[in-house]
Short mmCIF file of C-alpha atoms in Angstrom, two decimals:
data_model
loop_
_atom_site.label_atom_id
_atom_site.label_comp_id
_atom_site.label_asym_id
_atom_site.label_seq_id
_atom_site.Cartn_x
_atom_site.Cartn_y
_atom_site.Cartn_z
CA UNK A 1 85.47 109.66 74.12
CA UNK A 2 86.35 106.01 74.58
CA UNK A 3 87.31 104.95 78.08
CA UNK A 4 90.20 102.67 79.01
CA UNK A 5 91.25 101.30 82.38
CA UNK A 6 94.79 100.07 83.01
CA UNK A 7 95.05 97.60 85.89
CA UNK A 8 98.70 97.32 86.88
CA UNK A 9 100.52 95.15 89.38
CA UNK A 10 103.36 97.42 90.56
CA UNK A 11 105.52 94.46 91.63
CA UNK A 12 105.57 92.85 88.16
CA UNK A 13 108.12 93.24 85.40
CA UNK A 14 111.12 93.55 87.72
CA UNK A 15 109.24 96.44 89.32
CA UNK A 16 109.19 98.47 86.10
CA UNK A 17 105.40 98.14 85.91
CA UNK A 18 104.67 101.77 86.75
CA UNK A 19 106.90 102.93 83.91
CA UNK A 20 105.08 100.65 81.46
CA UNK A 21 101.67 101.71 82.79
CA UNK A 22 102.52 105.37 82.19
CA UNK A 23 103.76 104.61 78.68
CA UNK A 24 100.60 102.58 77.97
CA UNK A 25 98.42 105.45 79.20
CA UNK A 26 100.18 107.89 76.91
CA UNK A 27 99.74 105.54 73.95
CA UNK A 28 96.01 105.16 74.63
CA UNK A 29 95.54 108.92 75.01
CA UNK A 30 97.14 109.42 71.59
CA UNK A 31 94.57 107.10 69.98
CA UNK A 32 91.60 108.82 71.59
CA UNK A 33 90.96 107.24 74.99
CA UNK A 34 90.45 108.82 78.36
CA UNK A 35 92.52 106.67 80.70
CA UNK A 36 92.17 105.53 84.31
CA UNK A 37 95.16 103.80 85.91
CA UNK A 38 94.57 101.57 88.93
CA UNK A 39 97.42 99.93 90.86
CA UNK A 40 96.79 96.71 92.75
CA UNK A 41 97.87 96.69 96.38
CA UNK A 42 96.32 93.48 97.68
CA UNK A 43 94.64 90.29 96.56
CA UNK A 44 91.47 90.71 94.43
CA UNK A 45 92.09 94.41 93.74
CA UNK A 46 92.28 93.67 90.00
CA UNK A 47 88.93 91.86 90.19
CA UNK A 48 87.23 94.81 91.87
CA UNK A 49 88.74 97.28 89.40
CA UNK A 50 87.50 95.23 86.46
CA UNK A 51 84.03 94.96 88.02
CA UNK A 52 83.94 98.76 88.09
CA UNK A 53 85.01 98.87 84.43
CA UNK A 54 82.16 96.52 83.49
CA UNK A 55 79.58 98.47 85.48
CA UNK A 56 80.73 101.79 84.02
CA UNK A 57 80.92 100.30 80.51
CA UNK A 58 84.56 101.04 79.80
CA UNK A 59 85.57 100.24 76.23
CA UNK A 60 88.92 98.66 77.12
CA UNK A 61 90.57 97.05 80.13
CA UNK A 62 94.35 96.59 80.07
CA UNK A 63 95.93 93.99 82.37
CA UNK A 64 99.56 94.96 83.04
CA UNK A 65 101.17 92.19 85.07
CA UNK A 66 101.59 88.44 85.09
CA UNK A 67 99.13 85.60 84.61
CA UNK A 68 97.96 86.04 88.21
CA UNK A 69 96.99 89.67 87.59
CA UNK A 70 95.27 88.64 84.37
CA UNK A 71 93.35 85.88 86.19
CA UNK A 72 92.09 88.36 88.79
CA UNK A 73 91.18 90.88 86.09
CA UNK A 74 89.13 88.35 84.13
CA UNK A 75 87.22 87.42 87.28
CA UNK A 76 85.86 90.94 87.39
CA UNK A 77 83.77 89.87 84.39
CA UNK A 78 82.00 86.99 86.16
CA UNK A 79 78.25 87.09 85.41
CA UNK A 80 78.59 90.51 83.74
CA UNK A 81 76.42 91.11 80.66
CA UNK A 82 78.79 93.84 79.52
CA UNK A 83 82.48 92.95 79.08
CA UNK A 84 85.09 95.46 77.84
CA UNK A 85 87.68 94.49 75.27
CA UNK A 86 90.72 93.02 77.02
CA UNK A 87 94.32 94.03 76.31
CA UNK A 88 97.40 92.46 77.87
CA UNK A 89 100.82 93.87 78.72
CA UNK A 90 102.74 90.77 79.87
CA UNK A 91 105.05 91.50 82.82
CA UNK A 92 105.08 88.11 84.55
CA UNK A 93 107.25 85.01 84.57
CA UNK A 94 105.50 82.87 81.96
CA UNK A 95 102.63 84.85 80.35
CA UNK A 96 100.87 81.87 78.78
CA UNK A 97 97.81 83.74 77.53
CA UNK A 98 99.92 86.33 75.72
CA UNK A 99 101.99 83.55 74.13
CA UNK A 100 98.87 81.81 72.87
CA UNK A 101 97.57 85.00 71.24
CA UNK A 102 100.98 86.00 69.84
CA UNK A 103 100.92 89.18 71.90
CA UNK A 104 104.57 90.30 72.18
CA UNK A 105 106.24 89.27 75.44
CA UNK A 106 108.35 92.41 75.25
CA UNK A 107 106.31 95.03 77.18
CA UNK A 108 107.33 97.88 74.87
CA UNK A 109 106.06 95.95 71.83
CA UNK A 110 102.92 94.88 73.70
CA UNK A 111 102.16 98.54 74.45
CA UNK A 112 102.37 99.24 70.71
CA UNK A 113 99.51 96.71 70.24
CA UNK A 114 97.24 99.11 72.15
CA UNK A 115 97.03 101.09 68.90
CA UNK A 116 95.56 98.06 67.11
CA UNK A 117 91.91 97.86 66.06
CA UNK A 118 91.98 94.06 65.64
CA UNK A 119 90.31 91.81 68.20
CA UNK A 120 89.85 88.07 68.56
CA UNK A 121 87.25 86.08 70.43
CA UNK A 122 88.64 83.93 73.24
CA UNK A 123 87.16 81.02 75.16
CA UNK A 124 87.11 81.23 78.94
CA UNK A 125 86.77 78.43 81.49
CA UNK A 126 84.58 78.52 84.57
CA UNK A 127 85.51 76.37 87.59
CA UNK A 128 82.88 76.35 90.31
CA UNK A 129 82.17 80.07 90.77
CA UNK A 130 85.28 81.62 89.19
CA UNK A 131 86.75 82.08 85.73
CA UNK A 132 90.12 80.98 84.41
CA UNK A 133 91.79 82.14 81.26
CA UNK A 134 94.42 79.53 80.55
CA UNK A 135 94.69 76.36 82.62
CA UNK A 136 93.51 74.44 85.64
CA UNK A 137 95.54 71.56 87.06
CA UNK A 138 95.08 69.10 89.91
CA UNK A 139 97.30 66.55 91.62
CA UNK A 140 100.37 66.61 93.84
CA UNK A 141 102.53 68.02 91.04
CA UNK A 142 100.07 70.90 90.49
CA UNK A 143 100.04 71.61 94.24
CA UNK A 144 103.81 71.89 94.35
CA UNK A 145 103.89 74.40 91.49
CA UNK A 146 101.41 76.62 93.35
CA UNK A 147 103.94 76.90 96.16
CA UNK A 148 106.79 78.40 94.12
CA UNK A 149 107.77 81.63 95.98
CA UNK A 150 107.59 84.93 94.11
CA UNK A 151 111.30 85.64 94.63
CA UNK A 152 112.17 82.26 93.06
CA UNK A 153 110.01 83.13 90.03
CA UNK A 154 111.79 86.47 89.71
CA UNK A 155 115.28 84.92 89.95
CA UNK A 156 114.79 81.69 87.97
CA UNK A 157 111.79 82.40 85.75
CA UNK A 158 110.29 79.25 84.23
CA UNK A 159 113.04 77.08 85.78
CA UNK A 160 111.61 77.82 89.23
CA UNK A 161 108.67 75.62 88.24
CA UNK A 162 110.98 72.92 86.87
CA UNK A 163 112.94 72.87 90.13
CA UNK A 164 109.82 72.52 92.27
CA UNK A 165 108.32 69.87 89.99
CA UNK A 166 111.49 67.78 90.18
CA UNK A 167 111.38 67.83 93.98
CA UNK A 168 107.81 66.52 93.92
CA UNK A 169 108.51 63.71 91.47
CA UNK A 170 111.13 62.15 93.75
CA UNK A 171 108.33 61.58 96.26
CA UNK A 172 105.26 59.38 95.92
CA UNK A 173 103.21 61.95 94.01
CA UNK A 174 100.21 59.94 92.77
CA UNK A 175 96.63 60.64 93.85
CA UNK A 176 93.45 58.74 93.08
CA UNK A 177 91.31 60.82 90.71
CA UNK A 178 87.93 60.41 89.07
CA UNK A 179 87.39 62.54 85.97
CA UNK A 180 83.92 62.67 84.42
CA UNK A 181 83.64 64.53 81.12
CA UNK A 182 80.88 64.86 78.51
CA UNK A 183 79.22 61.68 79.90
CA UNK A 184 82.50 59.71 79.88
CA UNK A 185 84.67 58.70 82.83
CA UNK A 186 88.30 58.01 83.75
CA UNK A 187 89.37 56.75 87.17
CA UNK A 188 92.80 55.83 88.49
CA UNK A 189 96.04 57.02 90.09
CA UNK A 190 97.55 60.15 88.58
CA UNK A 191 100.37 62.57 89.26
CA UNK A 192 98.71 65.37 87.27
CA UNK A 193 95.45 66.37 85.60
CA UNK A 194 95.45 69.38 83.28
CA UNK A 195 92.59 71.14 81.48
CA UNK A 196 93.94 73.81 79.12
CA UNK A 197 92.33 76.46 76.96
CA UNK A 198 95.46 77.28 74.96
CA UNK A 199 98.55 75.61 73.54
CA UNK A 200 100.84 77.26 76.13
CA UNK A 201 100.90 75.94 79.69
CA UNK A 202 103.68 76.88 82.09
CA UNK A 203 105.72 78.13 79.14
CA UNK A 204 105.43 74.85 77.25
CA UNK A 205 103.93 75.74 73.89
CA UNK A 206 103.67 72.10 72.82
CA UNK A 207 101.38 70.75 75.54
CA UNK A 208 98.35 70.87 73.24
CA UNK A 209 99.71 72.06 69.89
CA UNK A 210 96.31 71.81 68.19
CA UNK A 211 94.56 73.97 70.81
CA UNK A 212 93.17 77.30 69.62
CA UNK A 213 91.98 80.11 71.86
CA UNK A 214 88.54 79.99 70.23
CA UNK A 215 88.04 76.31 69.32
CA UNK A 216 85.31 75.74 71.93
CA UNK A 217 87.17 72.92 73.67
CA UNK A 218 89.06 72.17 76.86
CA UNK A 219 92.19 70.17 76.03
CA UNK A 220 92.78 67.71 78.85
CA UNK A 221 95.53 65.33 79.95
CA UNK A 222 95.68 62.87 82.82
CA UNK A 223 99.27 61.77 83.49
CA UNK A 224 99.02 58.32 85.04
CA UNK A 225 101.06 57.07 88.01
CA UNK A 226 104.49 56.41 86.53
CA UNK A 227 107.96 55.30 87.54
CA UNK A 228 111.08 57.37 86.84
CA UNK A 229 111.63 55.93 83.36
CA UNK A 230 108.00 56.41 82.32
CA UNK A 231 108.03 59.97 83.63
CA UNK A 232 111.02 60.69 81.40
CA UNK A 233 109.12 59.20 78.45
CA UNK A 234 106.14 61.47 79.19
CA UNK A 235 108.50 64.46 79.34
CA UNK A 236 109.91 63.56 75.94
CA UNK A 237 106.40 63.32 74.49
CA UNK A 238 105.59 66.73 75.96
CA UNK A 239 108.63 68.38 74.41
CA UNK A 240 107.80 66.74 71.06
CA UNK A 241 104.22 68.02 71.15
CA UNK A 242 102.98 64.43 71.13
CA UNK A 243 101.64 64.08 74.66
CA UNK A 244 98.18 62.95 73.56
CA UNK A 245 99.64 59.80 72.00
CA UNK A 246 101.63 58.69 75.06
CA UNK A 247 100.41 55.41 76.59
CA UNK A 248 101.09 56.95 80.01
CA UNK A 249 98.61 59.76 79.36
CA UNK A 250 94.85 59.77 78.99
CA UNK A 251 94.09 62.66 76.62
CA UNK A 252 90.69 64.01 75.67
CA UNK A 253 88.77 67.17 74.77
CA UNK A 254 85.58 68.24 76.51
CA UNK A 255 83.19 71.08 77.24
CA UNK A 256 82.16 70.03 80.76
CA UNK A 257 84.29 68.21 83.36
CA UNK A 258 83.94 67.09 86.96
CA UNK A 259 87.13 66.15 88.83
CA UNK A 260 87.00 64.56 92.27
CA UNK A 261 89.13 62.54 94.66
CA UNK A 262 88.86 60.70 97.95
CA UNK A 263 92.00 62.60 98.97
CA UNK A 264 92.42 66.29 99.80
CA UNK A 265 93.68 67.76 96.54
CA UNK A 266 94.16 71.48 95.87
CA UNK A 267 94.05 72.81 92.32
CA UNK A 268 96.34 75.21 90.51
CA UNK A 269 94.36 77.78 88.51
CA UNK A 270 96.20 79.98 86.02
CA UNK A 271 99.43 79.37 87.94
CA UNK A 272 98.08 80.17 91.40
CA UNK A 273 96.74 78.01 94.24
CA UNK A 274 93.03 77.36 93.71
CA UNK A 275 90.05 75.58 95.21
CA UNK A 276 90.05 71.97 96.43
CA UNK A 277 88.48 69.04 94.61
CA UNK A 278 85.73 68.30 93.74
CA UNK A 279 85.43 70.85 90.94
CA UNK A 280 83.08 71.38 88.02
CA UNK A 281 84.58 72.94 84.90
CA UNK A 282 82.54 74.50 82.10
CA UNK A 283 83.71 76.04 78.86
CA UNK A 284 82.37 79.52 77.98
CA UNK A 285 82.94 79.73 74.20
CA UNK A 286 84.10 83.02 72.62
CA UNK A 287 83.33 84.76 75.91
CA UNK A 288 85.64 87.77 75.63
CA UNK A 289 87.22 89.97 72.94
CA UNK A 290 90.99 90.42 73.12
CA UNK A 291 93.06 93.13 71.44
CA UNK A 292 95.73 91.50 69.27
CA UNK A 293 98.44 92.72 66.85
CA UNK A 294 97.15 93.94 63.48
CA UNK A 295 99.16 91.36 61.54
CA UNK A 296 97.45 88.31 63.12
#
């Protein structure tokens, strides 16, 4: 029989995660899987569970939680020659990866997708020695978003990030960055650098509207040091899906990137606090197979 592992964060989905995990297990059993359910209790548990699934050659790994749980799960596949098919039950605040793949954000509907036989290749990014599945950001604005408390995310959802970002922008938020990519270079003061794999970042589905999950490119934006008016102009461009044409933004696509700074800058990786600069980013094209709805 086929083997499936469900990795569930019991604190996700307004603490209804265990209910959804049980329903997902029942769905998988009906379509012929033997199912193992593992609950995370501490940091990196999802990574270790996924490592076990790779070593034991499970057919399917289901990440039931938010983008943070998904990020940890994916990192269980680092340097593994065998990678199970990935399925996602989105229970978090934003769920960017699910949005990009048109996986239903409603957990009940996402569980129904577990009956699908359709998969899609997805690019993955590697930053230093870890993987990321959606986005890496650097700069003072990115640092502030990493610090949004879990209870704020639960109460305010996406607007928790907006609130924290606004607080940062009233301060002097620029940092001096040097970005080297595919033998090109940008250097200057910036409030934010973003390298995205998908068109959905922080719930904005218009950041890189042309981005596809399997296009073999990192879609990158450097927001230059701006005053209040210029920041508002950048925000308008973002909402219009026209950020790459803003004169306050340096936009490019790449497959390899090095970001560094003379300042101490911490990154935000898939919505969580990450490593400090300098960083080296590499694209891993079509690295994993993801279970998607039959109609896509």
